PDB file of C-alpha atoms in Angstrom:
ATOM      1  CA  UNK V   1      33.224 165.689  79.992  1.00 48.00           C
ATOM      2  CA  UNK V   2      32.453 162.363  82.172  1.00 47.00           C
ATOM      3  CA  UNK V   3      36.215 161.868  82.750  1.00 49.00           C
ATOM      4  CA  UNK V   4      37.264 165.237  83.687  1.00 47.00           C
ATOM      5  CA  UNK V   5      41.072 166.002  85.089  1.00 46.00           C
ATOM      6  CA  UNK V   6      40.158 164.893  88.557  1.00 45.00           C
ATOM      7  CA  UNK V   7      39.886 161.426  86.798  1.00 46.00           C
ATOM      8  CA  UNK V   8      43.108 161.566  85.327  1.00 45.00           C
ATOM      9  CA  UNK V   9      44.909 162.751  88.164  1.00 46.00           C
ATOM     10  CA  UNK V  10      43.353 159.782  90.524  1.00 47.00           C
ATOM     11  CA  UNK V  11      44.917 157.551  87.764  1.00 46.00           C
ATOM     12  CA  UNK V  12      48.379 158.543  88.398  1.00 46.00           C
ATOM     13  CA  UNK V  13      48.129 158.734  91.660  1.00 50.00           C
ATOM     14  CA  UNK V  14      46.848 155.350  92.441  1.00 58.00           C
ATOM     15  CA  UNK V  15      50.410 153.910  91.512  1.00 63.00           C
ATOM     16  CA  UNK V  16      52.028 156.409  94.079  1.00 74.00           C
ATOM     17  CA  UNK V  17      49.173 155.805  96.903  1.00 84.00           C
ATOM     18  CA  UNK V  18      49.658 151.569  96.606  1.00 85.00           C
ATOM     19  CA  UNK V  19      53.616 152.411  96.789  1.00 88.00           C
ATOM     20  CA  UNK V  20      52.658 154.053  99.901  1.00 89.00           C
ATOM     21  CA  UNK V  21      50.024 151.316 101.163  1.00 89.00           C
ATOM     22  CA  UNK V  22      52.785 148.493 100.764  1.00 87.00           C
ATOM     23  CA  UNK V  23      55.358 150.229 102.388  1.00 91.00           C
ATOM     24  CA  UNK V  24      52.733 151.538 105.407  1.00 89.00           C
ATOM     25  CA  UNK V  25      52.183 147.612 105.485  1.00 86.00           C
ATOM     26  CA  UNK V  26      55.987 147.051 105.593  1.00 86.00           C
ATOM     27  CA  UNK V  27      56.593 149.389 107.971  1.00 91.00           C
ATOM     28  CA  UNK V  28      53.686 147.982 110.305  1.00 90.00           C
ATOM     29  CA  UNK V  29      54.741 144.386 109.681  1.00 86.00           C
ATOM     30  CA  UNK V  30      58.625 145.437 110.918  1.00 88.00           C
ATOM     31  CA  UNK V  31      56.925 147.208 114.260  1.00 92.00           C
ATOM     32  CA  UNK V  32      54.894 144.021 115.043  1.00 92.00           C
ATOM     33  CA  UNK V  33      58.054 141.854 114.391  1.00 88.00           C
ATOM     34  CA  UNK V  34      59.931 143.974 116.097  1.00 91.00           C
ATOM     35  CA  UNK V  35      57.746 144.116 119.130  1.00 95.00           C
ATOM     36  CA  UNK V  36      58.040 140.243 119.564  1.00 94.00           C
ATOM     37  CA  UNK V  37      61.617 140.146 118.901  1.00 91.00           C
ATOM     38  CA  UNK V  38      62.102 142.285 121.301  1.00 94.00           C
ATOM     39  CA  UNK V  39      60.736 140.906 123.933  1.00 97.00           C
ATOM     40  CA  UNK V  40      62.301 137.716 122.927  1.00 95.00           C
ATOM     41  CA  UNK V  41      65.185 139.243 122.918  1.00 95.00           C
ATOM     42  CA  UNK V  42      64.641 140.090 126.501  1.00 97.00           C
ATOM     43  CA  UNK V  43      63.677 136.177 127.163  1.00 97.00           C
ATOM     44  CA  UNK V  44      66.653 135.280 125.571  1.00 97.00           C
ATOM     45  CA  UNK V  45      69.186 137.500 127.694  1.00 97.00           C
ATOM     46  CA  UNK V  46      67.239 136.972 130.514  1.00 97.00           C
ATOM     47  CA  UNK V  47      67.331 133.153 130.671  1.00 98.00           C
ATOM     48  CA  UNK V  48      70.891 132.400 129.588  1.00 97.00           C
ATOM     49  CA  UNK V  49      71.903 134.456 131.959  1.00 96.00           C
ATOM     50  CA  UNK V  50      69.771 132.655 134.548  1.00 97.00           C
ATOM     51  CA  UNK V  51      70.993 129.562 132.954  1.00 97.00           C
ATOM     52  CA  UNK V  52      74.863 130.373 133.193  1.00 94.00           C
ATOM     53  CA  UNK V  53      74.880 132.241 136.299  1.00 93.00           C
ATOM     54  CA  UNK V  54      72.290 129.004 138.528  1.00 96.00           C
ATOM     55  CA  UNK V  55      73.610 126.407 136.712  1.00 95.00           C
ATOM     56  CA  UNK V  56      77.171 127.412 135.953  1.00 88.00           C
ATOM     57  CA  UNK V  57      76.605 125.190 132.273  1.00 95.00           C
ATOM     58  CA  UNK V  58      78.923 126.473 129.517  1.00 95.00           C
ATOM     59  CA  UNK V  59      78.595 129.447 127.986  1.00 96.00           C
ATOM     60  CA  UNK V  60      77.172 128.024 124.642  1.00 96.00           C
ATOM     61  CA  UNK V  61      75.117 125.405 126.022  1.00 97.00           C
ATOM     62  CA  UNK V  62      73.302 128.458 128.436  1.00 97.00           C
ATOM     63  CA  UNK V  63      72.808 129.626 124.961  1.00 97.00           C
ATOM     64  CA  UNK V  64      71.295 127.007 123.158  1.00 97.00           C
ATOM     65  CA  UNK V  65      69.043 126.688 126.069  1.00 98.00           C
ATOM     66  CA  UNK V  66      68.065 130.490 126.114  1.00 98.00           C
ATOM     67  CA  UNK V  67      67.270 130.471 122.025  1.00 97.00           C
ATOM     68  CA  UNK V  68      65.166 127.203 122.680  1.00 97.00           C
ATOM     69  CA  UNK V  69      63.070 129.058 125.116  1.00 98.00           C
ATOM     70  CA  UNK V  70      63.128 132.703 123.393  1.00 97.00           C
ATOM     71  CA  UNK V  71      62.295 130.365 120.093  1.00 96.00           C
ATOM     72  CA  UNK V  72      58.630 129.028 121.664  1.00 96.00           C
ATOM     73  CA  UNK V  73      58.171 132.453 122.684  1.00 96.00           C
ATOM     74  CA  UNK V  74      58.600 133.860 119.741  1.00 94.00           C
ATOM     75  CA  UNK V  75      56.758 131.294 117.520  1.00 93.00           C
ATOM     76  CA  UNK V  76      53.453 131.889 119.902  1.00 93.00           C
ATOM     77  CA  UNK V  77      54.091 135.773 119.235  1.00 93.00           C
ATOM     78  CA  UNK V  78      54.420 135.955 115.821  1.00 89.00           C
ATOM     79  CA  UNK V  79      51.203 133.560 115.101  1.00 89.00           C
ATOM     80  CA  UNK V  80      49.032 135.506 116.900  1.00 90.00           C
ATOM     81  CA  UNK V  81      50.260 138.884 117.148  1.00 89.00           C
ATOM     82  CA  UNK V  82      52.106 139.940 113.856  1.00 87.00           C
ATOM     83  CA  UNK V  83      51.123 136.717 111.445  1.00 85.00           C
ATOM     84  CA  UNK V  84      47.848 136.722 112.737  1.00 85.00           C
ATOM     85  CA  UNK V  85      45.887 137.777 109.385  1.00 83.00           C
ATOM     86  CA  UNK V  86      48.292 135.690 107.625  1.00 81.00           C
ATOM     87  CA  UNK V  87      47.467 131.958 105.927  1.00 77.00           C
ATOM     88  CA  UNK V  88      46.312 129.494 108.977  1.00 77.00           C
ATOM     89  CA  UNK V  89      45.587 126.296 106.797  1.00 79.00           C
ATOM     90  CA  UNK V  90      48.744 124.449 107.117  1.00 83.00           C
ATOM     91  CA  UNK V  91      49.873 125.108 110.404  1.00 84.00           C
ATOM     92  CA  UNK V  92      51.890 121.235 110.376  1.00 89.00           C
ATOM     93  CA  UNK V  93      54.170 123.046 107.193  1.00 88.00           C
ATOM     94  CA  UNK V  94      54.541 125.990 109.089  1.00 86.00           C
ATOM     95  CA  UNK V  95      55.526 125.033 112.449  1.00 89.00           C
ATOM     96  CA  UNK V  96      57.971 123.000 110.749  1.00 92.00           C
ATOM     97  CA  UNK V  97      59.167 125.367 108.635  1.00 91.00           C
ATOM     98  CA  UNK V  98      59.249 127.646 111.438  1.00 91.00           C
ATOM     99  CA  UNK V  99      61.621 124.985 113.415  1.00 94.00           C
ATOM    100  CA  UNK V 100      63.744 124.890 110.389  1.00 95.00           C
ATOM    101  CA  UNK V 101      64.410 128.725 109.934  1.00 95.00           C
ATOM    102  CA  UNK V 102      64.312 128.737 113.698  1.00 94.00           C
ATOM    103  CA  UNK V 103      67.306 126.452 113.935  1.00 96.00           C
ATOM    104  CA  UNK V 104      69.445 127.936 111.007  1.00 96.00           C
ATOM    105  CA  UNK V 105      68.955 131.341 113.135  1.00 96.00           C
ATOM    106  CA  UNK V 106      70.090 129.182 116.337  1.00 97.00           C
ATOM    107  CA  UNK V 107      73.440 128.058 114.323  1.00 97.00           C
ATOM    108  CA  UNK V 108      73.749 131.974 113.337  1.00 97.00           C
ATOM    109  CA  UNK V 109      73.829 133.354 116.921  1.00 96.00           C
ATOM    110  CA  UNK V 110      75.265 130.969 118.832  1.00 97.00           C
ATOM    111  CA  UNK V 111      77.996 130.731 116.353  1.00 97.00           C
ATOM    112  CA  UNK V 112      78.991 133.881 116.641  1.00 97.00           C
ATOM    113  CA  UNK V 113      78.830 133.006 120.391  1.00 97.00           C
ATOM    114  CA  UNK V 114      80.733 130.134 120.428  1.00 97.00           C
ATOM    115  CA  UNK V 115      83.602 132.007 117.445  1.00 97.00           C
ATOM    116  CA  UNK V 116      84.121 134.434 120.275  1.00 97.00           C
ATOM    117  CA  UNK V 117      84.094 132.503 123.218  1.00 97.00           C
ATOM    118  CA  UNK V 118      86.536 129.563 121.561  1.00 96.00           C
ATOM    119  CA  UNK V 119      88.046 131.491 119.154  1.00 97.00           C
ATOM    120  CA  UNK V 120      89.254 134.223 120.778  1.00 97.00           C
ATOM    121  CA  UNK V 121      88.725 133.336 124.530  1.00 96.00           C
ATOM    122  CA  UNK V 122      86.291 136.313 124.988  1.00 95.00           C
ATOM    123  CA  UNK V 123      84.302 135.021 127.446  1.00 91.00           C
ATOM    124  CA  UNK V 124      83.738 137.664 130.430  1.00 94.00           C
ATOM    125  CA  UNK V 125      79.855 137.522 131.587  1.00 94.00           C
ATOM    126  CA  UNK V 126      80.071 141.149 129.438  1.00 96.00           C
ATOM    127  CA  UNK V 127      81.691 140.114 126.803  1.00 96.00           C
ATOM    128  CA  UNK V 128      79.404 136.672 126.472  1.00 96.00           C
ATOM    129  CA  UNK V 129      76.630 139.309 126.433  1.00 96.00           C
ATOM    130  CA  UNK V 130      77.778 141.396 123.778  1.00 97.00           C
ATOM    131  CA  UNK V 131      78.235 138.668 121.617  1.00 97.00           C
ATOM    132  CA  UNK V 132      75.224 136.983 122.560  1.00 96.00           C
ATOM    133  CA  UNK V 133      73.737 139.990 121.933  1.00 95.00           C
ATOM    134  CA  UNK V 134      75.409 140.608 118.041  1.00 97.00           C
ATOM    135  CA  UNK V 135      74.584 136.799 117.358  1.00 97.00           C
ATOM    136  CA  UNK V 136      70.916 137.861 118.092  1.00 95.00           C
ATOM    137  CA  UNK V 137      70.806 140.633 115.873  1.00 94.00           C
ATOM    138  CA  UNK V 138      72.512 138.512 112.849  1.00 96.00           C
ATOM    139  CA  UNK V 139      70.124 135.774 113.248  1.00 95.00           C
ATOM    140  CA  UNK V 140      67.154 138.612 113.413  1.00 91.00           C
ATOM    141  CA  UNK V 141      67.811 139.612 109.876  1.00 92.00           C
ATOM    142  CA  UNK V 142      67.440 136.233 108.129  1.00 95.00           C
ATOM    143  CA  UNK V 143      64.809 135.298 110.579  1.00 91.00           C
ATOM    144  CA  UNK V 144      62.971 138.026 109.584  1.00 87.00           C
ATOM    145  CA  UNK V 145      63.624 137.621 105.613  1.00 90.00           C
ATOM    146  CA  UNK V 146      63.160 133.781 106.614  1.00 92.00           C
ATOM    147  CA  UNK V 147      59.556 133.689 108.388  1.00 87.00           C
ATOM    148  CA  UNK V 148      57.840 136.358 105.961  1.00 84.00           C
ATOM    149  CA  UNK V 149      58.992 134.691 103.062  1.00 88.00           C
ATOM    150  CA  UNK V 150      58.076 130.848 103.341  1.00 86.00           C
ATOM    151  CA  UNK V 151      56.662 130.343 107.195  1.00 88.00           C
ATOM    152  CA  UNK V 152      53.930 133.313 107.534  1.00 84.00           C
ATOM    153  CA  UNK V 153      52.728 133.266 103.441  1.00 77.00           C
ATOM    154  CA  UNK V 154      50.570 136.508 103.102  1.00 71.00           C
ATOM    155  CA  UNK V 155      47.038 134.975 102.413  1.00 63.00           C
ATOM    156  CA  UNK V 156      46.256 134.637  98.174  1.00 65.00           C
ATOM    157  CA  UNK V 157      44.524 138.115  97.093  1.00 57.00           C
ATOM    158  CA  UNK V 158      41.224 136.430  96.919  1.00 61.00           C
ATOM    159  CA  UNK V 159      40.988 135.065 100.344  1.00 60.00           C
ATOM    160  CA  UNK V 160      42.115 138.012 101.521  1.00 58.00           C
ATOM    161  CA  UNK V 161      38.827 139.904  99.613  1.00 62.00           C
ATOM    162  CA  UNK V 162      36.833 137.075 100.904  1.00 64.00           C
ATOM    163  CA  UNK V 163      38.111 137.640 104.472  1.00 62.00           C
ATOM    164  CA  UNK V 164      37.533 141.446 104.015  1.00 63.00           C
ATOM    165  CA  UNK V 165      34.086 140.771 102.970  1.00 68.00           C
ATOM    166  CA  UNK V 166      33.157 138.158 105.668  1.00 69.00           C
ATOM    167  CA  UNK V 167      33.956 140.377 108.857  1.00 69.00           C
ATOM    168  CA  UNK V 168      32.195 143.590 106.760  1.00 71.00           C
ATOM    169  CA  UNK V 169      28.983 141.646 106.212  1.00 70.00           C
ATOM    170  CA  UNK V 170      29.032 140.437 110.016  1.00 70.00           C
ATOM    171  CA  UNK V 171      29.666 143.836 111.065  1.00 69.00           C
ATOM    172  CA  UNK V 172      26.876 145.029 109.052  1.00 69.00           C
ATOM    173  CA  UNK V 173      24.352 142.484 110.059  1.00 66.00           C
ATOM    174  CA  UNK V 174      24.197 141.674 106.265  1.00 58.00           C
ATOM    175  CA  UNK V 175      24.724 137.707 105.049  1.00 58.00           C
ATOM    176  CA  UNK V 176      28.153 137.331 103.454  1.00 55.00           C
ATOM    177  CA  UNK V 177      28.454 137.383  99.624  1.00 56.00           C
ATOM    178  CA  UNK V 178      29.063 134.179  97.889  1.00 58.00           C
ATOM    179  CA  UNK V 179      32.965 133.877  96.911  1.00 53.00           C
ATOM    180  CA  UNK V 180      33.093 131.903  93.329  1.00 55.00           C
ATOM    181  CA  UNK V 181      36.327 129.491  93.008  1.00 49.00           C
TER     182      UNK V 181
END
């Protein structure tokens, strides 16, 4: 009688309910990302077309400069807005791994840029935009695959408990428990 059916139903549920934990922490990890790509986005746009329209540099080198920018922004972002519970101990790895991915998704958009501009002489302020814009949104997707995968490491499960554990003991007034490695 100790188990009882409410015990077996908890047991298949728990697969169901972690499904739905990882993909709530999916979903929340997209938003976050997606907040500060956005508003790089915005610092992109904005500064290569301050770039091109006050300096009157080519359209690919306005580019270049914009991503550069809109790439520091970013970085500073996603460290300490969506990344920020993430693994901190080898910030020298991932700043440059962060460069690295940073600069493959630089080649990505402004290729598309530069395809369209030279390639097929598309290179009305709207039109720079729009590819600009597509290049962006290329880049985005193995940026995103990129910097989740090998920059921004999710913390090992037992730091992560350890972590947990710290901030509920200080919240609590309580000493924190003794982690065993």
């Amino acid at each position: 009688m100790g188990q009882g059916s409410s015990g077996l139903r908890a047991a298949s549920a728990a697969p169901g309910g972690a499904l739905r934990r990882r993909i709530g922490r999916l979903w929340r990890e997209v938003a976050k990302f997606g907040a500060v790509g956005g508003a790089g986005l915005l610092v992109n746009l904005l500064v290569f077309n301050l770039v091109r329209h006050v300096t009157g540099l080519q359209v690919v080198r306005a580019s270049v400069i914009a991503t550069v920018v809109s790439i520091v922004f970013n970085y500073i972002g996603f460290r300490y807005f969506t990344y920020r519970d993430r693994d901190k101990s080898g910030r020298t790895k991932e700043l440059t791994l962060f460069l690295l991915f940073s600069v493959v998704g630089l080649v990505i958009e402004n290729g598309v840029l530069y395809l369209a501009t030279y390639g097929f002489g598309w290179d009305s302020p709207l039109q720079s935009n729009v590819f600009k814009f597509l290049g962006i949104g290329i880049a985005t997707l193995f940026r995103f695959w990129s910097y989740r995968t090998w920059v921004f490491r999710a913390l090992p499960v037992r730091d992560a408990v350890a972590n947990a554990e710290s901030i509920l003991a200080a919240e609590s007034g309580r000493p924190r428990p003794k982690v065993f490695r």
